[in-house]
mmCIF file of C-alpha atoms and ligand atoms in Angstrom:
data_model
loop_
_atom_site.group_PDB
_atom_site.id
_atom_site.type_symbol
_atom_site.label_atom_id
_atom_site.label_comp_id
_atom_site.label_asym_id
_atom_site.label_seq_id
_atom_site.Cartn_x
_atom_site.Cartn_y
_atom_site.Cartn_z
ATOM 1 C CA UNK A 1 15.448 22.225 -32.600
ATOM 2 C CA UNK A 2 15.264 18.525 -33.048
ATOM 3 C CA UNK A 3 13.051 16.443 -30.695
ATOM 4 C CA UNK A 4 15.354 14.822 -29.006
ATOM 5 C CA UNK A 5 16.913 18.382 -28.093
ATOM 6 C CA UNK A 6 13.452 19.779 -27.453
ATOM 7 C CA UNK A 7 12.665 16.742 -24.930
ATOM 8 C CA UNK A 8 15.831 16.841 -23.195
ATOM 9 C CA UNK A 9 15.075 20.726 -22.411
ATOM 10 C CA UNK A 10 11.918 20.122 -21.159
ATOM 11 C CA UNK A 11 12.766 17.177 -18.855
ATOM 12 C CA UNK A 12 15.428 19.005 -17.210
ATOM 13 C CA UNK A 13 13.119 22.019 -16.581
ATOM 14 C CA UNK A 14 10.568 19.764 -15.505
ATOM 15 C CA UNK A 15 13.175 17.842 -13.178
ATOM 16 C CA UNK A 16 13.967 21.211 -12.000
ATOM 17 C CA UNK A 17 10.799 22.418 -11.178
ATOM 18 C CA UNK A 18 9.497 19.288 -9.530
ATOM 19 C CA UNK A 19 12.393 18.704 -7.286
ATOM 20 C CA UNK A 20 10.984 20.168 -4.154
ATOM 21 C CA UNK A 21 7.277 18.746 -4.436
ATOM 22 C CA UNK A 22 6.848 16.728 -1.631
ATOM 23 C CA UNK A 23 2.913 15.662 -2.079
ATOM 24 C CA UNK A 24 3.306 12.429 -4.475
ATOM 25 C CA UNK A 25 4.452 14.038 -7.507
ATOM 26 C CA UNK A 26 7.765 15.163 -7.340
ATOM 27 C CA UNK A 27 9.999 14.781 -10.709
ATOM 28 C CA UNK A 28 9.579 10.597 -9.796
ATOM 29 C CA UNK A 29 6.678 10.345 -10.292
ATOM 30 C CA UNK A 30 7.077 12.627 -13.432
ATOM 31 C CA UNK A 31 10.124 10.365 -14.721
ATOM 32 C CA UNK A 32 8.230 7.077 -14.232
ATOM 33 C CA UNK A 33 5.432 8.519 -16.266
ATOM 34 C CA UNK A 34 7.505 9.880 -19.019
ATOM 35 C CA UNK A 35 9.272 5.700 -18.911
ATOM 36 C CA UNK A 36 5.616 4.069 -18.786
ATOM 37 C CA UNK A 37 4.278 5.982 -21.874
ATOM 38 C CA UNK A 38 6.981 5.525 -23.677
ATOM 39 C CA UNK A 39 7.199 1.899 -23.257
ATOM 40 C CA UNK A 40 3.191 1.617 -23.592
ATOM 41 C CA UNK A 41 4.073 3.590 -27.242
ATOM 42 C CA UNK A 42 6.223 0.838 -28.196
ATOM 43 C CA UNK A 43 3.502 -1.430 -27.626
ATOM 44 C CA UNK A 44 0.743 0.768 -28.695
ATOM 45 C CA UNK A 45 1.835 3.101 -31.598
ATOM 46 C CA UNK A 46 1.346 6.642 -31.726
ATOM 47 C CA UNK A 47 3.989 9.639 -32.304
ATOM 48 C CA UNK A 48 6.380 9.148 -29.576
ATOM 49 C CA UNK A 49 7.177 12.987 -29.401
ATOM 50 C CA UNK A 50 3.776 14.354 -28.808
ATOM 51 C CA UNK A 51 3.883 11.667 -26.113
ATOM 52 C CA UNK A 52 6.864 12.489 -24.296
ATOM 53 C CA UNK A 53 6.606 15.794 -24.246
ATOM 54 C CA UNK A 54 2.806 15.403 -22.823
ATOM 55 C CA UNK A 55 4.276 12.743 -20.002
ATOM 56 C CA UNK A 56 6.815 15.278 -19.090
ATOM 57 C CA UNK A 57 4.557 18.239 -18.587
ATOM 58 C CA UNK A 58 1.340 16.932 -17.593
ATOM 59 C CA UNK A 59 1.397 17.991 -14.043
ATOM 60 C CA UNK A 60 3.078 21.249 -14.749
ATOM 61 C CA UNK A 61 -0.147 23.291 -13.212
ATOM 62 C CA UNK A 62 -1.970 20.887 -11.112
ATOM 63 C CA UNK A 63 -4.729 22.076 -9.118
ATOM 64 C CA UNK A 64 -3.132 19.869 -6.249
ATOM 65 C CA UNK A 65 -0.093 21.936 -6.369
ATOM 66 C CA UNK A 66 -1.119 25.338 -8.101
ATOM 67 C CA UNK A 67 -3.541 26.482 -5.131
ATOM 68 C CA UNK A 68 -6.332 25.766 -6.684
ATOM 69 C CA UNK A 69 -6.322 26.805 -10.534
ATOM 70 C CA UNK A 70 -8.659 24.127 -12.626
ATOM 71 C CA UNK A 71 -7.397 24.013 -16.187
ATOM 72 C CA UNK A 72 -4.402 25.411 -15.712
ATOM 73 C CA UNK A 73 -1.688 23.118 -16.705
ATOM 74 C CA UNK A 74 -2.481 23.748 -21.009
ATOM 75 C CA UNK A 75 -1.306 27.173 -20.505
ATOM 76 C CA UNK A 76 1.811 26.779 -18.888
ATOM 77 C CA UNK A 77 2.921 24.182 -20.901
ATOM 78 C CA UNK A 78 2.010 26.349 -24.019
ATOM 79 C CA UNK A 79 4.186 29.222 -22.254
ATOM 80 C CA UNK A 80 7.299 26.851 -21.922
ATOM 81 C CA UNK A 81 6.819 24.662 -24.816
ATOM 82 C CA UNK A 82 6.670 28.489 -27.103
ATOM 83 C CA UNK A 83 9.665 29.662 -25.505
ATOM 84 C CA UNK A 84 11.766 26.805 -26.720
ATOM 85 C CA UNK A 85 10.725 27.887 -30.108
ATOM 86 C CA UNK A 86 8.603 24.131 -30.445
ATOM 87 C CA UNK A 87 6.013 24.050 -33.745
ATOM 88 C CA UNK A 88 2.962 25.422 -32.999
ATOM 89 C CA UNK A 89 0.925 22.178 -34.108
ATOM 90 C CA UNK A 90 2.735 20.164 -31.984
ATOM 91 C CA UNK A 91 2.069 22.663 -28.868
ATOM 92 C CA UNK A 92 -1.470 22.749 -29.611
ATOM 93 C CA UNK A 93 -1.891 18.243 -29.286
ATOM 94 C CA UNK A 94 0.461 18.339 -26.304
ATOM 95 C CA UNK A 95 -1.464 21.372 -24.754
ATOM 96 C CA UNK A 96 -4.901 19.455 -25.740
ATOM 97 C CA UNK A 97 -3.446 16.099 -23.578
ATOM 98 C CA UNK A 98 -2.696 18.259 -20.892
ATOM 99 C CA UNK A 99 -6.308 19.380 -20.269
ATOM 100 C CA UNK A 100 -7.954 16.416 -20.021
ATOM 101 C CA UNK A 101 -5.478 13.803 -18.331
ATOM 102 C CA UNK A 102 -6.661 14.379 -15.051
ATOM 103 C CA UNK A 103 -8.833 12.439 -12.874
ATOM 104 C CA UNK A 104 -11.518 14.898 -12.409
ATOM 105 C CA UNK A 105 -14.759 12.711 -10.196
ATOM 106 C CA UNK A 106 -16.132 9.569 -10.136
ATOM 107 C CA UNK A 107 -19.251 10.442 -12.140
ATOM 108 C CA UNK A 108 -17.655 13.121 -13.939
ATOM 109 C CA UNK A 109 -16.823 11.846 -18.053
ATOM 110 C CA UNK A 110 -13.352 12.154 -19.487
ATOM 111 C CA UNK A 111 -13.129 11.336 -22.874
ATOM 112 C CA UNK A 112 -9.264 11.399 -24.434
ATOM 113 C CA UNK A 113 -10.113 11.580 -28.336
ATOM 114 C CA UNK A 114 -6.247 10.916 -29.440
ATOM 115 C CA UNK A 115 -4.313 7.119 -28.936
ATOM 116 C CA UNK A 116 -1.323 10.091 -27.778
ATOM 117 C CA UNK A 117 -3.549 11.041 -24.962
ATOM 118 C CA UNK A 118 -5.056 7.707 -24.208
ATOM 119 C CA UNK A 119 -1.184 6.492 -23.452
ATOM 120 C CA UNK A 120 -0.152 9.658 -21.329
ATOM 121 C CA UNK A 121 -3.399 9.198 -19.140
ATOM 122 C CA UNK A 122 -3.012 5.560 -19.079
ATOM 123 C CA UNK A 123 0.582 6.300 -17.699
ATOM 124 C CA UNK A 124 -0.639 8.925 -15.796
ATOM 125 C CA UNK A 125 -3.242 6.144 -13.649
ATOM 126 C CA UNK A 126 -1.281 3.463 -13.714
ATOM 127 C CA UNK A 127 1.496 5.247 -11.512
ATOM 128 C CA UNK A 128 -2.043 5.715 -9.008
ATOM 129 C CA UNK A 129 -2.243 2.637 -8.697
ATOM 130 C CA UNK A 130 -0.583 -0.290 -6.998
ATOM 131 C CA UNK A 131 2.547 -0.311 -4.270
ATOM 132 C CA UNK A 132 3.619 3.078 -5.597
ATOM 133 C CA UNK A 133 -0.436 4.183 -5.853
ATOM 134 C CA UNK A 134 -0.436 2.913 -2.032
ATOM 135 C CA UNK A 135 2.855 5.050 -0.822
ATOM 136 C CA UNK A 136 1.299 8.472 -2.938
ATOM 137 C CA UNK A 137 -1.970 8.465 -1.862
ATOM 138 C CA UNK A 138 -0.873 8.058 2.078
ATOM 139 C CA UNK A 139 1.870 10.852 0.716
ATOM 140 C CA UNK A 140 -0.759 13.026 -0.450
ATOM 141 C CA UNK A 141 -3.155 12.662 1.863
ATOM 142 C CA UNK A 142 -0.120 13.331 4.733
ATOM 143 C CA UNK A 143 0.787 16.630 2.828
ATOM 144 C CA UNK A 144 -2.519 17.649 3.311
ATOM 145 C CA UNK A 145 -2.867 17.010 6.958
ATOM 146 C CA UNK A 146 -5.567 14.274 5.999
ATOM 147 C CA UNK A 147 -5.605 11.004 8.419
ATOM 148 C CA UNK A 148 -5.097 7.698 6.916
ATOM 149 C CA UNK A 149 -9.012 6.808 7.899
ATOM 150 C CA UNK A 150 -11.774 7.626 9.797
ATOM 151 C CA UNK A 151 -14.196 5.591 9.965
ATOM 152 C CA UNK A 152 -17.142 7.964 10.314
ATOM 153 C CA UNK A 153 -16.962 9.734 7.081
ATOM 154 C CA UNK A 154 -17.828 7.521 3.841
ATOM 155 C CA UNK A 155 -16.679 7.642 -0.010
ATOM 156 C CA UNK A 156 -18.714 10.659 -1.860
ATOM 157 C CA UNK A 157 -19.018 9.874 -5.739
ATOM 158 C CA UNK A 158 -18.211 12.757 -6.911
ATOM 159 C CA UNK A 159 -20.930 14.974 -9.833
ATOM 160 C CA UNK A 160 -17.887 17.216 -10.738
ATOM 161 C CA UNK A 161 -14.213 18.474 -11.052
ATOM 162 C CA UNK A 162 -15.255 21.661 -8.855
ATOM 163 C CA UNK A 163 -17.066 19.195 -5.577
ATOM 164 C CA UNK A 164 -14.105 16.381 -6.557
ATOM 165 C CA UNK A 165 -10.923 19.026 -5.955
ATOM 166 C CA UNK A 166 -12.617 20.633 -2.974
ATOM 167 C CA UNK A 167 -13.298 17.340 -1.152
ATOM 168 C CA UNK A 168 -11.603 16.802 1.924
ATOM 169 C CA UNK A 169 -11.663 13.279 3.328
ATOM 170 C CA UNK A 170 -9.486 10.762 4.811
ATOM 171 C CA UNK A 171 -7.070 8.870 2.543
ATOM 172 C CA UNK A 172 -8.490 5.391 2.580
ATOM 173 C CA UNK A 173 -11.837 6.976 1.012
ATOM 174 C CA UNK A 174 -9.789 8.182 -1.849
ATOM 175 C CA UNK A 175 -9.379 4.190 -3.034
ATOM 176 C CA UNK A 176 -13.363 4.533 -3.326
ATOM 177 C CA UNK A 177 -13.528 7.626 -4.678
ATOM 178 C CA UNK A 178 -10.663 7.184 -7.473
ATOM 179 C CA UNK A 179 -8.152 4.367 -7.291
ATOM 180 C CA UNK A 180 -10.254 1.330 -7.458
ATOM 181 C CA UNK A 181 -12.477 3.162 -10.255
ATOM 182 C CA UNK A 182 -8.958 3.471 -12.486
ATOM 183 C CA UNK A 183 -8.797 -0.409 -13.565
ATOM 184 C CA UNK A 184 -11.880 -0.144 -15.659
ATOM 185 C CA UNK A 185 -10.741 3.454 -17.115
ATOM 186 C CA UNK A 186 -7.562 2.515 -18.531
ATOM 187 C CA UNK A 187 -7.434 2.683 -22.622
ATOM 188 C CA UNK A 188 -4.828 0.256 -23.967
ATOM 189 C CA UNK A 189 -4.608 -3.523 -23.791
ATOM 190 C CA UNK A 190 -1.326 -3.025 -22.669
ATOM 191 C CA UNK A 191 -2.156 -0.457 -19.652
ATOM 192 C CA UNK A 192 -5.091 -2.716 -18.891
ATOM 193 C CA UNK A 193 -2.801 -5.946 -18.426
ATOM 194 C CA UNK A 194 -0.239 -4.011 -16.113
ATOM 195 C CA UNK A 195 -2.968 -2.577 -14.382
ATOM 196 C CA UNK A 196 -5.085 -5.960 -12.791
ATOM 197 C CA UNK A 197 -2.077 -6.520 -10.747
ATOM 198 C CA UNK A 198 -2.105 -3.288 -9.208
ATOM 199 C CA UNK A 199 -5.605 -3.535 -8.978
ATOM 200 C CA UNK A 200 -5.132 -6.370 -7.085
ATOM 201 C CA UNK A 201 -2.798 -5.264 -4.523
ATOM 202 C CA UNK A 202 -4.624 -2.703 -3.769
ATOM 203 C CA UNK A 203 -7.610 -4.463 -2.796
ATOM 204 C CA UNK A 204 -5.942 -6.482 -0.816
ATOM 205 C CA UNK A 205 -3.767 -4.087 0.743
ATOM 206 C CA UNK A 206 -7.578 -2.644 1.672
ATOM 207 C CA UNK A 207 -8.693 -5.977 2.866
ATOM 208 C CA UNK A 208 -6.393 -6.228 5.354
ATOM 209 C CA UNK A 209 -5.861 -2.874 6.701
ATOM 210 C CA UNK A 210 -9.759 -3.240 7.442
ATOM 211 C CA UNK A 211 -8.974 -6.661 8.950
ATOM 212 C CA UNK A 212 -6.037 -4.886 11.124
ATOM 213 C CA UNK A 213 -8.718 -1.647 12.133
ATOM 214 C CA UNK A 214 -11.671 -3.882 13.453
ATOM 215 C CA UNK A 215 -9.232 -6.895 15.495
HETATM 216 P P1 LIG B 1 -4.557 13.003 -11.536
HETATM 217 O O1 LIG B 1 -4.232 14.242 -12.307
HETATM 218 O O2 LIG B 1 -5.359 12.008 -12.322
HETATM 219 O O3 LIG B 1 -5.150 13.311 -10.177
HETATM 220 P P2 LIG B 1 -1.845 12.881 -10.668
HETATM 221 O O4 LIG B 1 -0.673 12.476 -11.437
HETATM 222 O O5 LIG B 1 -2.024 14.336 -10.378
HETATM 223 O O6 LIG B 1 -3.178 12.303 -11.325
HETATM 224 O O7 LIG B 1 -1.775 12.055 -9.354
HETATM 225 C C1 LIG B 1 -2.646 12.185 -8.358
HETATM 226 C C2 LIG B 1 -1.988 11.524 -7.157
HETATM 227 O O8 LIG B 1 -2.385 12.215 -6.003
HETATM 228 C C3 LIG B 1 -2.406 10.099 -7.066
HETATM 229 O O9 LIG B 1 -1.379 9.249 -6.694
HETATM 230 C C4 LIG B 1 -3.504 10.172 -6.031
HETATM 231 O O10 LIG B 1 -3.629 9.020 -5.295
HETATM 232 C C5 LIG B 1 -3.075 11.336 -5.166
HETATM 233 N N1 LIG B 1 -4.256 12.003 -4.657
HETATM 234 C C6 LIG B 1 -5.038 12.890 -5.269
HETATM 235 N N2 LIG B 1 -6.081 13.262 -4.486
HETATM 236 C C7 LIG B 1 -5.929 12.585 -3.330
HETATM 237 C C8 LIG B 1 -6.653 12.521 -2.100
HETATM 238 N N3 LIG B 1 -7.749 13.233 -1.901
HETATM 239 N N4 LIG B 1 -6.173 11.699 -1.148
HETATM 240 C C9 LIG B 1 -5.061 10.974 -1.329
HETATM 241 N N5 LIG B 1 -4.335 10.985 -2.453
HETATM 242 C C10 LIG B 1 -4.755 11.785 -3.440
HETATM 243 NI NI1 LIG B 2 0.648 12.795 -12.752
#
């Protein structure tokens, strides 16, 4: 199959599969991730079709979505990516993306070895952050029956994946926890530049929302 063939497939499974996610990642948030890394590959380098296929199915298994399952995601992806007859090398550095691209605690390491995997995560955090960061997070939080804030409970810095996917807090801690921390994670120059502004906005959409609470 030729790549282009191979990625077309995939997105419209993908699209298919994400249409009726309602928690912040429905097949949006999967298309402006597959658009991001491709234009950060322009900029960057890097093979284009271990990218693409990586943006497309890195939330295929979520533990936000899956119930649970940590780790998950590598597998699935192997399952579809091996049904469409894809080489086997190529399945192996899209399946090796795939487990580490997500945000897994504060405290908790994640190294991406490959400039492939460095673009899809960049991607990945970039669409966490700013106006669209804002509208998921409150998404996210509302899917889970979370309030927006409560003053009484502060940020927890999370020591692992296991304490940082079982926490259950209020949505405005989740800037403290993860958002605000993804500025100074990003890889690329290029991720980094898009990423002050949306840094920025977010702080100040914190700033005031504070302001608003305490008048
Ligand atoms: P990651 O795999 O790095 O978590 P995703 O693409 O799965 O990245 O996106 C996670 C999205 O879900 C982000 O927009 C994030 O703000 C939102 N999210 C995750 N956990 C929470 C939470 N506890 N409260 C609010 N939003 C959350
Ligand atoms: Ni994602």
């Amino acid at each position: 199959m030729k790549p282009t063939d191979l990625i077309q497939n995939i997105q419209q499974l993908v699209f298919e599969r994400f249409q009726h996610e309602h928690s912040g990642h429905d097949h949006h948030h999967i298309d402006r991730v597959f658009r991001m890394a491709s234009h950060l590959q322009k900029k960057e380098g890097g093979n284009l079709e271990i990218i693409q296929l990586a943006a497309l199915l890195h939330d295929i298994s979520d533990h936000k979505l899956n119930g649970g399952k940590l780790n998950d995601g590598s597998r699935v992806a192997k399952e579809i990516l091996q049904s469409y007859n894809a080489d086997s090398v190529l399945t192996e550095q899209v399946c090796a993306i795939i487990d580490r691209v997500s945000f897994k605690g504060a405290m908790v390491r994640d190294d991406m070895p490959t400039l492939e995997g460095k673009i899809v995560q960049d991607a990945d955090r970039l669409d966490a952050m700013g106006a669209i960061g804002i509208a998921r997070a409150f998404t996210y939080g509302g899917s889970k029956g979370r309030p927006p804030f409560d003053p009484g409970i502060n940020p927890v810095m999370h020591q692992s994946f296991k304490t940082y996917a079982a926490g259950e807090s209020h949505t405005i801690n989740h800037f403290y926890e993860k958002l605000l921390l993804l500025k100074n994670r990003l890889h690329t120059k290029t991720a980094k530049l898009i990423g002050e502004e949306r840094h920025e906005i977010m702080v100040r959409f914190l700033d005031q929302f504070m302001k608003e609470w305490n008048t």
